[in-house]
PDB file of N, CA and C in Angstrom:
ATOM      1  N   MET T   1      62.582  13.573  45.989  1.00  0.00           N
ATOM      2  CA  MET T   1      63.506  13.024  46.955  1.00  0.00           C
ATOM      3  C   MET T   1      64.939  13.297  46.462  1.00  0.00           C
ATOM      4  N   PRO T   2      65.802  13.787  47.341  1.00  0.00           N
ATOM      5  CA  PRO T   2      67.186  14.070  46.927  1.00  0.00           C
ATOM      6  C   PRO T   2      67.913  12.808  46.463  1.00  0.00           C
ATOM      7  N   ARG T   3      68.904  13.016  45.600  1.00  0.00           N
ATOM      8  CA  ARG T   3      69.624  11.892  44.999  1.00  0.00           C
ATOM      9  C   ARG T   3      70.347  11.039  46.033  1.00  0.00           C
ATOM     10  N   HIS T   4      70.893  11.662  47.070  1.00  0.00           N
ATOM     11  CA  HIS T   4      71.620  10.854  48.052  1.00  0.00           C
ATOM     12  C   HIS T   4      70.677   9.943  48.839  1.00  0.00           C
ATOM     13  N   PHE T   5      69.424  10.351  49.035  1.00  0.00           N
ATOM     14  CA  PHE T   5      68.460   9.466  49.684  1.00  0.00           C
ATOM     15  C   PHE T   5      68.119   8.282  48.786  1.00  0.00           C
ATOM     16  N   LEU T   6      67.989   8.555  47.492  1.00  0.00           N
ATOM     17  CA  LEU T   6      67.732   7.465  46.549  1.00  0.00           C
ATOM     18  C   LEU T   6      68.901   6.486  46.527  1.00  0.00           C
ATOM     19  N   PHE T   7      70.125   7.007  46.570  1.00  0.00           N
ATOM     20  CA  PHE T   7      71.302   6.146  46.614  1.00  0.00           C
ATOM     21  C   PHE T   7      71.310   5.309  47.886  1.00  0.00           C
ATOM     22  N   LEU T   8      71.017   5.922  49.025  1.00  0.00           N
ATOM     23  CA  LEU T   8      70.991   5.179  50.299  1.00  0.00           C
ATOM     24  C   LEU T   8      69.909   4.105  50.295  1.00  0.00           C
ATOM     25  N   LYS T   9      68.753   4.427  49.739  1.00  0.00           N
ATOM     26  CA  LYS T   9      67.670   3.446  49.653  1.00  0.00           C
ATOM     27  C   LYS T   9      68.071   2.273  48.766  1.00  0.00           C
ATOM     28  N   LEU T  10      68.696   2.573  47.628  1.00  0.00           N
ATOM     29  CA  LEU T  10      69.158   1.518  46.730  1.00  0.00           C
ATOM     30  C   LEU T  10      70.250   0.671  47.390  1.00  0.00           C
ATOM     31  N   ALA T  11      71.164   1.311  48.108  1.00  0.00           N
ATOM     32  CA  ALA T  11      72.227   0.578  48.799  1.00  0.00           C
ATOM     33  C   ALA T  11      71.648  -0.321  49.892  1.00  0.00           C
ATOM     34  N   TYR T  12      70.657   0.188  50.635  1.00  0.00           N
ATOM     35  CA  TYR T  12      69.999  -0.606  51.674  1.00  0.00           C
ATOM     36  C   TYR T  12      69.310  -1.826  51.069  1.00  0.00           C
ATOM     37  N   GLN T  13      68.530  -1.597  50.014  1.00  0.00           N
ATOM     38  CA  GLN T  13      67.802  -2.704  49.397  1.00  0.00           C
ATOM     39  C   GLN T  13      68.746  -3.721  48.773  1.00  0.00           C
ATOM     40  N   THR T  14      69.812  -3.257  48.161  1.00  0.00           N
ATOM     41  CA  THR T  14      70.801  -4.166  47.579  1.00  0.00           C
ATOM     42  C   THR T  14      71.480  -4.987  48.669  1.00  0.00           C
ATOM     43  N   GLY T  15      71.845  -4.342  49.745  1.00  0.00           N
ATOM     44  CA  GLY T  15      72.483  -5.047  50.857  1.00  0.00           C
ATOM     45  C   GLY T  15      71.578  -6.101  51.476  1.00  0.00           C
ATOM     46  N   MET T  16      70.314  -5.774  51.654  1.00  0.00           N
ATOM     47  CA  MET T  16      69.376  -6.736  52.240  1.00  0.00           C
ATOM     48  C   MET T  16      69.145  -7.911  51.285  1.00  0.00           C
ATOM     49  N   CYS T  17      69.086  -7.631  49.986  1.00  0.00           N
ATOM     50  CA  CYS T  17      68.927  -8.723  49.010  1.00  0.00           C
ATOM     51  C   CYS T  17      70.144  -9.642  49.024  1.00  0.00           C
ATOM     52  N   LEU T  18      71.332  -9.062  49.105  1.00  0.00           N
ATOM     53  CA  LEU T  18      72.541  -9.879  49.159  1.00  0.00           C
ATOM     54  C   LEU T  18      72.579 -10.732  50.429  1.00  0.00           C
ATOM     55  N   LEU T  19      72.176 -10.143  51.548  1.00  0.00           N
ATOM     56  CA  LEU T  19      72.114 -10.927  52.794  1.00  0.00           C
ATOM     57  C   LEU T  19      71.112 -12.073  52.677  1.00  0.00           C
ATOM     58  N   ALA T  20      69.986 -11.807  52.028  1.00  0.00           N
ATOM     59  CA  ALA T  20      68.986 -12.862  51.847  1.00  0.00           C
ATOM     60  C   ALA T  20      69.543 -13.981  50.970  1.00  0.00           C
ATOM     61  N   LEU T  21      70.263 -13.630  49.919  1.00  0.00           N
ATOM     62  CA  LEU T  21      70.864 -14.657  49.059  1.00  0.00           C
ATOM     63  C   LEU T  21      71.901 -15.480  49.808  1.00  0.00           C
ATOM     64  N   VAL T  22      72.704 -14.823  50.629  1.00  0.00           N
ATOM     65  CA  VAL T  22      73.693 -15.553  51.433  1.00  0.00           C
ATOM     66  C   VAL T  22      72.979 -16.465  52.425  1.00  0.00           C
ATOM     67  N   ALA T  23      71.898 -15.987  53.045  1.00  0.00           N
ATOM     68  CA  ALA T  23      71.159 -16.805  54.004  1.00  0.00           C
ATOM     69  C   ALA T  23      70.555 -18.039  53.338  1.00  0.00           C
ATOM     70  N   VAL T  24      70.011 -17.868  52.140  1.00  0.00           N
ATOM     71  CA  VAL T  24      69.440 -19.011  51.416  1.00  0.00           C
ATOM     72  C   VAL T  24      70.538 -19.996  51.037  1.00  0.00           C
ATOM     73  N   THR T  25      71.680 -19.488  50.612  1.00  0.00           N
ATOM     74  CA  THR T  25      72.806 -20.361  50.278  1.00  0.00           C
ATOM     75  C   THR T  25      73.276 -21.143  51.493  1.00  0.00           C
ATOM     76  N   LEU T  26      73.379 -20.469  52.633  1.00  0.00           N
ATOM     77  CA  LEU T  26      73.788 -21.152  53.863  1.00  0.00           C
ATOM     78  C   LEU T  26      72.765 -22.207  54.279  1.00  0.00           C
ATOM     79  N   ALA T  27      71.490 -21.921  54.087  1.00  0.00           N
ATOM     80  CA  ALA T  27      70.452 -22.904  54.416  1.00  0.00           C
ATOM     81  C   ALA T  27      70.561 -24.120  53.509  1.00  0.00           C
ATOM     82  N   ALA T  28      70.846 -23.893  52.227  1.00  0.00           N
ATOM     83  CA  ALA T  28      71.002 -25.008  51.292  1.00  0.00           C
ATOM     84  C   ALA T  28      72.215 -25.857  51.662  1.00  0.00           C
ATOM     85  N   ILE T  29      73.296 -25.207  52.048  1.00  0.00           N
ATOM     86  CA  ILE T  29      74.489 -25.944  52.487  1.00  0.00           C
ATOM     87  C   ILE T  29      74.170 -26.771  53.719  1.00  0.00           C
ATOM     88  N   ASP T  30      73.427 -26.184  54.640  1.00  0.00           N
ATOM     89  CA  ASP T  30      73.077 -26.884  55.877  1.00  0.00           C
ATOM     90  C   ASP T  30      72.180 -28.086  55.600  1.00  0.00           C
ATOM     91  N   LEU T  31      71.327 -27.996  54.587  1.00  0.00           N
ATOM     92  CA  LEU T  31      70.446 -29.119  54.252  1.00  0.00           C
ATOM     93  C   LEU T  31      71.195 -30.257  53.569  1.00  0.00           C
ATOM     94  N   THR T  32      72.233 -29.930  52.803  1.00  0.00           N
ATOM     95  CA  THR T  32      72.945 -30.955  52.046  1.00  0.00           C
ATOM     96  C   THR T  32      74.107 -31.567  52.820  1.00  0.00           C
ATOM     97  N   SER T  33      74.705 -30.811  53.707  1.00  0.00           N
ATOM     98  CA  SER T  33      75.808 -31.330  54.516  1.00  0.00           C
ATOM     99  C   SER T  33      75.846 -30.559  55.826  1.00  0.00           C
ATOM    100  N   GLU T  34      76.663 -31.028  56.729  1.00  0.00           N
ATOM    101  CA  GLU T  34      76.749 -30.344  58.011  1.00  0.00           C
ATOM    102  C   GLU T  34      77.487 -29.023  57.824  1.00  0.00           C
ATOM    103  N   ALA T  35      76.921 -27.957  58.355  1.00  0.00           N
ATOM    104  CA  ALA T  35      77.499 -26.625  58.190  1.00  0.00           C
ATOM    105  C   ALA T  35      78.714 -26.468  59.092  1.00  0.00           C
ATOM    106  N   ALA T  36      79.707 -25.761  58.585  1.00  0.00           N
ATOM    107  CA  ALA T  36      80.891 -25.442  59.383  1.00  0.00           C
ATOM    108  C   ALA T  36      80.527 -24.392  60.423  1.00  0.00           C
ATOM    109  N   GLU T  37      81.381 -24.236  61.404  1.00  0.00           N
ATOM    110  CA  GLU T  37      81.112 -23.286  62.493  1.00  0.00           C
ATOM    111  C   GLU T  37      80.964 -21.856  61.963  1.00  0.00           C
ATOM    112  N   TRP T  38      81.784 -21.458  60.996  1.00  0.00           N
ATOM    113  CA  TRP T  38      81.692 -20.101  60.467  1.00  0.00           C
ATOM    114  C   TRP T  38      80.382 -19.895  59.709  1.00  0.00           C
ATOM    115  N   GLU T  39      79.872 -20.959  59.084  1.00  0.00           N
ATOM    116  CA  GLU T  39      78.599 -20.850  58.372  1.00  0.00           C
ATOM    117  C   GLU T  39      77.442 -20.665  59.342  1.00  0.00           C
ATOM    118  N   VAL T  40      77.496 -21.381  60.446  1.00  0.00           N
ATOM    119  CA  VAL T  40      76.466 -21.231  61.476  1.00  0.00           C
ATOM    120  C   VAL T  40      76.511 -19.822  62.068  1.00  0.00           C
ATOM    121  N   THR T  41      77.712 -19.341  62.338  1.00  0.00           N
ATOM    122  CA  THR T  41      77.864 -17.988  62.887  1.00  0.00           C
ATOM    123  C   THR T  41      77.370 -16.937  61.898  1.00  0.00           C
ATOM    124  N   ALA T  42      77.742 -17.077  60.625  1.00  0.00           N
ATOM    125  CA  ALA T  42      77.286 -16.127  59.605  1.00  0.00           C
ATOM    126  C   ALA T  42      75.763 -16.147  59.503  1.00  0.00           C
ATOM    127  N   ASP T  43      75.165 -17.325  59.569  1.00  0.00           N
ATOM    128  CA  ASP T  43      73.709 -17.443  59.498  1.00  0.00           C
ATOM    129  C   ASP T  43      73.048 -16.734  60.671  1.00  0.00           C
ATOM    130  N   ARG T  44      73.608 -16.899  61.852  1.00  0.00           N
ATOM    131  CA  ARG T  44      73.036 -16.232  63.045  1.00  0.00           C
ATOM    132  C   ARG T  44      73.168 -14.717  62.946  1.00  0.00           C
ATOM    133  N   VAL T  45      74.313 -14.242  62.469  1.00  0.00           N
ATOM    134  CA  VAL T  45      74.511 -12.797  62.326  1.00  0.00           C
ATOM    135  C   VAL T  45      73.504 -12.224  61.327  1.00  0.00           C
ATOM    136  N   ILE T  46      73.332 -12.902  60.203  1.00  0.00           N
ATOM    137  CA  ILE T  46      72.367 -12.443  59.192  1.00  0.00           C
ATOM    138  C   ILE T  46      70.958 -12.461  59.762  1.00  0.00           C
ATOM    139  N   TYR T  47      70.617 -13.500  60.512  1.00  0.00           N
ATOM    140  CA  TYR T  47      69.290 -13.573  61.134  1.00  0.00           C
ATOM    141  C   TYR T  47      69.054 -12.357  62.031  1.00  0.00           C
ATOM    142  N   TRP T  48      70.028 -12.029  62.878  1.00  0.00           N
ATOM    143  CA  TRP T  48      69.852 -10.907  63.804  1.00  0.00           C
ATOM    144  C   TRP T  48      69.839  -9.563  63.073  1.00  0.00           C
ATOM    145  N   ILE T  49      70.518  -9.478  61.943  1.00  0.00           N
ATOM    146  CA  ILE T  49      70.421  -8.255  61.127  1.00  0.00           C
ATOM    147  C   ILE T  49      68.996  -8.088  60.617  1.00  0.00           C
ATOM    148  N   PHE T  50      68.373  -9.194  60.163  1.00  0.00           N
ATOM    149  CA  PHE T  50      66.988  -9.127  59.695  1.00  0.00           C
ATOM    150  C   PHE T  50      66.030  -8.784  60.839  1.00  0.00           C
ATOM    151  N   VAL T  51      66.258  -9.343  62.007  1.00  0.00           N
ATOM    152  CA  VAL T  51      65.404  -9.022  63.168  1.00  0.00           C
ATOM    153  C   VAL T  51      65.543  -7.543  63.516  1.00  0.00           C
ATOM    154  N   LEU T  52      66.774  -7.052  63.589  1.00  0.00           N
ATOM    155  CA  LEU T  52      66.998  -5.648  63.910  1.00  0.00           C
ATOM    156  C   LEU T  52      66.367  -4.738  62.859  1.00  0.00           C
ATOM    157  N   ASP T  53      66.496  -5.094  61.594  1.00  0.00           N
ATOM    158  CA  ASP T  53      65.893  -4.321  60.513  1.00  0.00           C
ATOM    159  C   ASP T  53      64.375  -4.233  60.695  1.00  0.00           C
ATOM    160  N   TYR T  54      63.736  -5.361  60.985  1.00  0.00           N
ATOM    161  CA  TYR T  54      62.282  -5.367  61.167  1.00  0.00           C
ATOM    162  C   TYR T  54      61.882  -4.517  62.376  1.00  0.00           C
ATOM    163  N   VAL T  55      62.599  -4.684  63.478  1.00  0.00           N
ATOM    164  CA  VAL T  55      62.262  -3.941  64.703  1.00  0.00           C
ATOM    165  C   VAL T  55      62.417  -2.433  64.485  1.00  0.00           C
ATOM    166  N   VAL T  56      63.482  -2.025  63.824  1.00  0.00           N
ATOM    167  CA  VAL T  56      63.690  -0.591  63.574  1.00  0.00           C
ATOM    168  C   VAL T  56      62.600  -0.048  62.654  1.00  0.00           C
ATOM    169  N   ARG T  57      62.311  -0.748  61.564  1.00  0.00           N
ATOM    170  CA  ARG T  57      61.266  -0.278  60.652  1.00  0.00           C
ATOM    171  C   ARG T  57      59.907  -0.241  61.337  1.00  0.00           C
ATOM    172  N   PHE T  58      59.636  -1.245  62.202  1.00  0.00           N
ATOM    173  CA  PHE T  58      58.372  -1.266  62.944  1.00  0.00           C
ATOM    174  C   PHE T  58      58.297  -0.088  63.913  1.00  0.00           C
ATOM    175  N   SER T  59      59.387   0.169  64.622  1.00  0.00           N
ATOM    176  CA  SER T  59      59.358   1.219  65.644  1.00  0.00           C
ATOM    177  C   SER T  59      59.220   2.618  65.054  1.00  0.00           C
ATOM    178  N   ILE T  60      59.706   2.831  63.825  1.00  0.00           N
ATOM    179  CA  ILE T  60      59.573   4.171  63.238  1.00  0.00           C
ATOM    180  C   ILE T  60      58.326   4.319  62.373  1.00  0.00           C
ATOM    181  N   SER T  61      57.587   3.233  62.190  1.00  0.00           N
ATOM    182  CA  SER T  61      56.373   3.343  61.370  1.00  0.00           C
ATOM    183  C   SER T  61      55.293   4.100  62.140  1.00  0.00           C
ATOM    184  N   ARG T  62      54.486   4.823  61.405  1.00  0.00           N
ATOM    185  CA  ARG T  62      53.416   5.604  62.042  1.00  0.00           C
ATOM    186  C   ARG T  62      52.252   4.723  62.455  1.00  0.00           C
ATOM    187  N   SER T  63      51.871   3.804  61.594  1.00  0.00           N
ATOM    188  CA  SER T  63      50.766   2.901  61.892  1.00  0.00           C
ATOM    189  C   SER T  63      51.332   1.495  62.082  1.00  0.00           C
ATOM    190  N   LYS T  64      51.409   1.065  63.323  1.00  0.00           N
ATOM    191  CA  LYS T  64      52.013  -0.239  63.633  1.00  0.00           C
ATOM    192  C   LYS T  64      51.215  -1.376  63.002  1.00  0.00           C
ATOM    193  N   TRP T  65      49.899  -1.319  63.104  1.00  0.00           N
ATOM    194  CA  TRP T  65      49.067  -2.399  62.557  1.00  0.00           C
ATOM    195  C   TRP T  65      49.215  -2.471  61.041  1.00  0.00           C
ATOM    196  N   LEU T  66      49.225  -1.335  60.388  1.00  0.00           N
ATOM    197  CA  LEU T  66      49.385  -1.311  58.932  1.00  0.00           C
ATOM    198  C   LEU T  66      50.766  -1.840  58.533  1.00  0.00           C
ATOM    199  N   PHE T  67      51.785  -1.520  59.330  1.00  0.00           N
ATOM    200  CA  PHE T  67      53.124  -2.038  59.040  1.00  0.00           C
ATOM    201  C   PHE T  67      53.145  -3.556  59.120  1.00  0.00           C
ATOM    202  N   VAL T  68      52.587  -4.117  60.188  1.00  0.00           N
ATOM    203  CA  VAL T  68      52.564  -5.579  60.341  1.00  0.00           C
ATOM    204  C   VAL T  68      51.772  -6.207  59.205  1.00  0.00           C
ATOM    205  N   LYS T  69      50.640  -5.606  58.867  1.00  0.00           N
ATOM    206  CA  LYS T  69      49.800  -6.131  57.797  1.00  0.00           C
ATOM    207  C   LYS T  69      50.526  -6.104  56.456  1.00  0.00           C
ATOM    208  N   ASP T  70      51.239  -5.029  56.183  1.00  0.00           N
ATOM    209  CA  ASP T  70      51.942  -4.888  54.908  1.00  0.00           C
ATOM    210  C   ASP T  70      53.253  -5.674  54.850  1.00  0.00           C
ATOM    211  N   HIS T  71      53.802  -6.054  56.004  1.00  0.00           N
ATOM    212  CA  HIS T  71      55.091  -6.744  56.048  1.00  0.00           C
ATOM    213  C   HIS T  71      54.982  -8.089  56.774  1.00  0.00           C
ATOM    214  N   VAL T  72      53.891  -8.779  56.560  1.00  0.00           N
ATOM    215  CA  VAL T  72      53.667 -10.045  57.249  1.00  0.00           C
ATOM    216  C   VAL T  72      54.710 -11.088  56.843  1.00  0.00           C
ATOM    217  N   TRP T  73      55.150 -11.085  55.585  1.00  0.00           N
ATOM    218  CA  TRP T  73      56.149 -12.068  55.148  1.00  0.00           C
ATOM    219  C   TRP T  73      57.500 -11.801  55.803  1.00  0.00           C
ATOM    220  N   ASP T  74      57.815 -10.525  56.032  1.00  0.00           N
ATOM    221  CA  ASP T  74      59.052 -10.205  56.748  1.00  0.00           C
ATOM    222  C   ASP T  74      58.987 -10.742  58.174  1.00  0.00           C
ATOM    223  N   LEU T  75      57.830 -10.587  58.806  1.00  0.00           N
ATOM    224  CA  LEU T  75      57.661 -11.088  60.166  1.00  0.00           C
ATOM    225  C   LEU T  75      57.770 -12.604  60.211  1.00  0.00           C
ATOM    226  N   LEU T  76      57.108 -13.282  59.297  1.00  0.00           N
ATOM    227  CA  LEU T  76      57.186 -14.745  59.263  1.00  0.00           C
ATOM    228  C   LEU T  76      58.606 -15.225  58.979  1.00  0.00           C
ATOM    229  N   ALA T  77      59.349 -14.461  58.200  1.00  0.00           N
ATOM    230  CA  ALA T  77      60.719 -14.855  57.857  1.00  0.00           C
ATOM    231  C   ALA T  77      61.658 -14.804  59.052  1.00  0.00           C
ATOM    232  N   ILE T  78      61.370 -13.948  60.034  1.00  0.00           N
ATOM    233  CA  ILE T  78      62.276 -13.854  61.179  1.00  0.00           C
ATOM    234  C   ILE T  78      61.850 -14.737  62.347  1.00  0.00           C
ATOM    235  N   ILE T  79      60.705 -15.401  62.234  1.00  0.00           N
ATOM    236  CA  ILE T  79      60.305 -16.345  63.278  1.00  0.00           C
ATOM    237  C   ILE T  79      61.026 -17.662  63.010  1.00  0.00           C
ATOM    238  N   PRO T  80      61.825 -18.129  63.969  1.00  0.00           N
ATOM    239  CA  PRO T  80      62.530 -19.402  63.744  1.00  0.00           C
ATOM    240  C   PRO T  80      61.534 -20.541  63.505  1.00  0.00           C
ATOM    241  N   PHE T  81      61.896 -21.465  62.602  1.00  0.00           N
ATOM    242  CA  PHE T  81      60.995 -22.554  62.238  1.00  0.00           C
ATOM    243  C   PHE T  81      60.574 -23.377  63.439  1.00  0.00           C
ATOM    244  N   ASP T  82      61.500 -23.690  64.341  1.00  0.00           N
ATOM    245  CA  ASP T  82      61.135 -24.533  65.469  1.00  0.00           C
ATOM    246  C   ASP T  82      60.105 -23.865  66.362  1.00  0.00           C
ATOM    247  N   VAL T  83      60.197 -22.551  66.528  1.00  0.00           N
ATOM    248  CA  VAL T  83      59.201 -21.820  67.317  1.00  0.00           C
ATOM    249  C   VAL T  83      57.856 -21.843  66.609  1.00  0.00           C
ATOM    250  N   LEU T  84      57.877 -21.656  65.291  1.00  0.00           N
ATOM    251  CA  LEU T  84      56.639 -21.670  64.517  1.00  0.00           C
ATOM    252  C   LEU T  84      55.946 -23.024  64.612  1.00  0.00           C
ATOM    253  N   PHE T  85      56.720 -24.102  64.488  1.00  0.00           N
ATOM    254  CA  PHE T  85      56.128 -25.435  64.576  1.00  0.00           C
ATOM    255  C   PHE T  85      55.612 -25.727  65.990  1.00  0.00           C
ATOM    256  N   ARG T  86      56.325 -25.273  67.006  1.00  0.00           N
ATOM    257  CA  ARG T  86      55.822 -25.446  68.381  1.00  0.00           C
ATOM    258  C   ARG T  86      54.517 -24.694  68.574  1.00  0.00           C
ATOM    259  N   LEU T  87      54.416 -23.517  67.992  1.00  0.00           N
ATOM    260  CA  LEU T  87      53.183 -22.732  68.095  1.00  0.00           C
ATOM    261  C   LEU T  87      52.027 -23.461  67.433  1.00  0.00           C
ATOM    262  N   PHE T  88      52.259 -24.024  66.245  1.00  0.00           N
ATOM    263  CA  PHE T  88      51.205 -24.787  65.579  1.00  0.00           C
ATOM    264  C   PHE T  88      50.818 -26.017  66.383  1.00  0.00           C
ATOM    265  N   ARG T  89      51.800 -26.693  66.958  1.00  0.00           N
ATOM    266  CA  ARG T  89      51.513 -27.865  67.779  1.00  0.00           C
ATOM    267  C   ARG T  89      50.695 -27.475  69.010  1.00  0.00           C
ATOM    268  N   PHE T  90      51.072 -26.360  69.641  1.00  0.00           N
ATOM    269  CA  PHE T  90      50.356 -25.884  70.819  1.00  0.00           C
ATOM    270  C   PHE T  90      48.926 -25.501  70.456  1.00  0.00           C
ATOM    271  N   ALA T  91      48.751 -24.868  69.313  1.00  0.00           N
ATOM    272  CA  ALA T  91      47.410 -24.438  68.895  1.00  0.00           C
ATOM    273  C   ALA T  91      46.513 -25.620  68.578  1.00  0.00           C
ATOM    274  N   SER T  92      47.080 -26.746  68.172  1.00  0.00           N
ATOM    275  CA  SER T  92      46.258 -27.902  67.821  1.00  0.00           C
ATOM    276  C   SER T  92      45.935 -28.774  69.032  1.00  0.00           C
ATOM    277  N   LYS T  93      46.572 -28.566  70.165  1.00  0.00           N
ATOM    278  CA  LYS T  93      46.327 -29.399  71.346  1.00  0.00           C
ATOM    279  C   LYS T  93      44.915 -29.292  71.905  1.00  0.00           C
ATOM    280  N   PRO T  94      44.315 -28.116  71.995  1.00  0.00           N
ATOM    281  CA  PRO T  94      42.943 -28.074  72.534  1.00  0.00           C
ATOM    282  C   PRO T  94      41.973 -28.930  71.729  1.00  0.00           C
ATOM    283  N   ARG T  95      42.137 -28.971  70.417  1.00  0.00           N
ATOM    284  CA  ARG T  95      41.262 -29.817  69.604  1.00  0.00           C
ATOM    285  C   ARG T  95      41.480 -31.285  69.932  1.00  0.00           C
ATOM    286  N   ALA T  96      42.730 -31.667  70.130  1.00  0.00           N
ATOM    287  CA  ALA T  96      43.036 -33.060  70.451  1.00  0.00           C
ATOM    288  C   ALA T  96      42.488 -33.426  71.822  1.00  0.00           C
ATOM    289  N   VAL T  97      42.573 -32.499  72.766  1.00  0.00           N
ATOM    290  CA  VAL T  97      42.048 -32.760  74.110  1.00  0.00           C
ATOM    291  C   VAL T  97      40.527 -32.906  74.061  1.00  0.00           C
ATOM    292  N   ARG T  98      39.859 -32.035  73.295  1.00  0.00           N
ATOM    293  CA  ARG T  98      38.402 -32.135  73.181  1.00  0.00           C
ATOM    294  C   ARG T  98      37.998 -33.443  72.506  1.00  0.00           C
ATOM    295  N   ALA T  99      38.762 -33.879  71.520  1.00  0.00           N
ATOM    296  CA  ALA T  99      38.429 -35.114  70.805  1.00  0.00           C
ATOM    297  C   ALA T  99      38.638 -36.335  71.689  1.00  0.00           C
ATOM    298  N   ALA T 100      39.598 -36.276  72.607  1.00  0.00           N
ATOM    299  CA  ALA T 100      39.895 -37.424  73.468  1.00  0.00           C
ATOM    300  C   ALA T 100      39.004 -37.472  74.700  1.00  0.00           C
ATOM    301  N   ARG T 101      38.298 -36.413  74.989  1.00  0.00           N
ATOM    302  CA  ARG T 101      37.444 -36.361  76.168  1.00  0.00           C
ATOM    303  C   ARG T 101      36.276 -37.330  76.023  1.00  0.00           C
ATOM    304  N   PRO T 102      35.971 -38.078  77.073  1.00  0.00           N
ATOM    305  CA  PRO T 102      34.840 -39.017  76.989  1.00  0.00           C
ATOM    306  C   PRO T 102      33.519 -38.263  76.813  1.00  0.00           C
ATOM    307  N   ARG T 103      32.694 -38.781  76.003  1.00  0.00           N
ATOM    308  CA  ARG T 103      31.383 -38.179  75.739  1.00  0.00           C
ATOM    309  C   ARG T 103      30.357 -38.819  76.677  1.00  0.00           C
ATOM    310  N   THR T 104      29.529 -38.000  77.227  1.00  0.00           N
ATOM    311  CA  THR T 104      28.441 -38.510  78.041  1.00  0.00           C
ATOM    312  C   THR T 104      27.135 -38.201  77.350  1.00  0.00           C
ATOM    313  N   SER T 105      26.322 -39.168  77.293  1.00  0.00           N
ATOM    314  CA  SER T 105      25.059 -38.949  76.627  1.00  0.00           C
ATOM    315  C   SER T 105      23.973 -38.866  77.688  1.00  0.00           C
ATOM    316  N   CYS T 106      23.152 -37.870  77.572  1.00  0.00           N
ATOM    317  CA  CYS T 106      22.120 -37.678  78.574  1.00  0.00           C
ATOM    318  C   CYS T 106      20.834 -38.413  78.222  1.00  0.00           C
ATOM    319  N   CYS T 107      20.642 -38.805  76.998  1.00  0.00           N
ATOM    320  CA  CYS T 107      19.382 -39.437  76.620  1.00  0.00           C
ATOM    321  C   CYS T 107      19.591 -40.774  75.984  1.00  0.00           C
TER     322      CYS T 107
END
């Protein structure tokens, strides 16, 4: 691989790691105190950079299923927590409905 490609790959990985560190720092600030407007905006911009990164890498991958399988943590990282929790709540409702249904005994 040519040296400039190695440099670009290293720059990309370094940039993504720095964005992840900033995102974690912003999340910690948000948990300990109310985040300022610029912190919320920076967090949203970083989130959309991660979403765009995943979508681009997914779209250029040759095997889509293998990409998702190999990058499942990246996918989970870009799903907002509230959506994830709603999905879990929705998935558990059929069990709750079945448990609450009156039982009829035939014998």
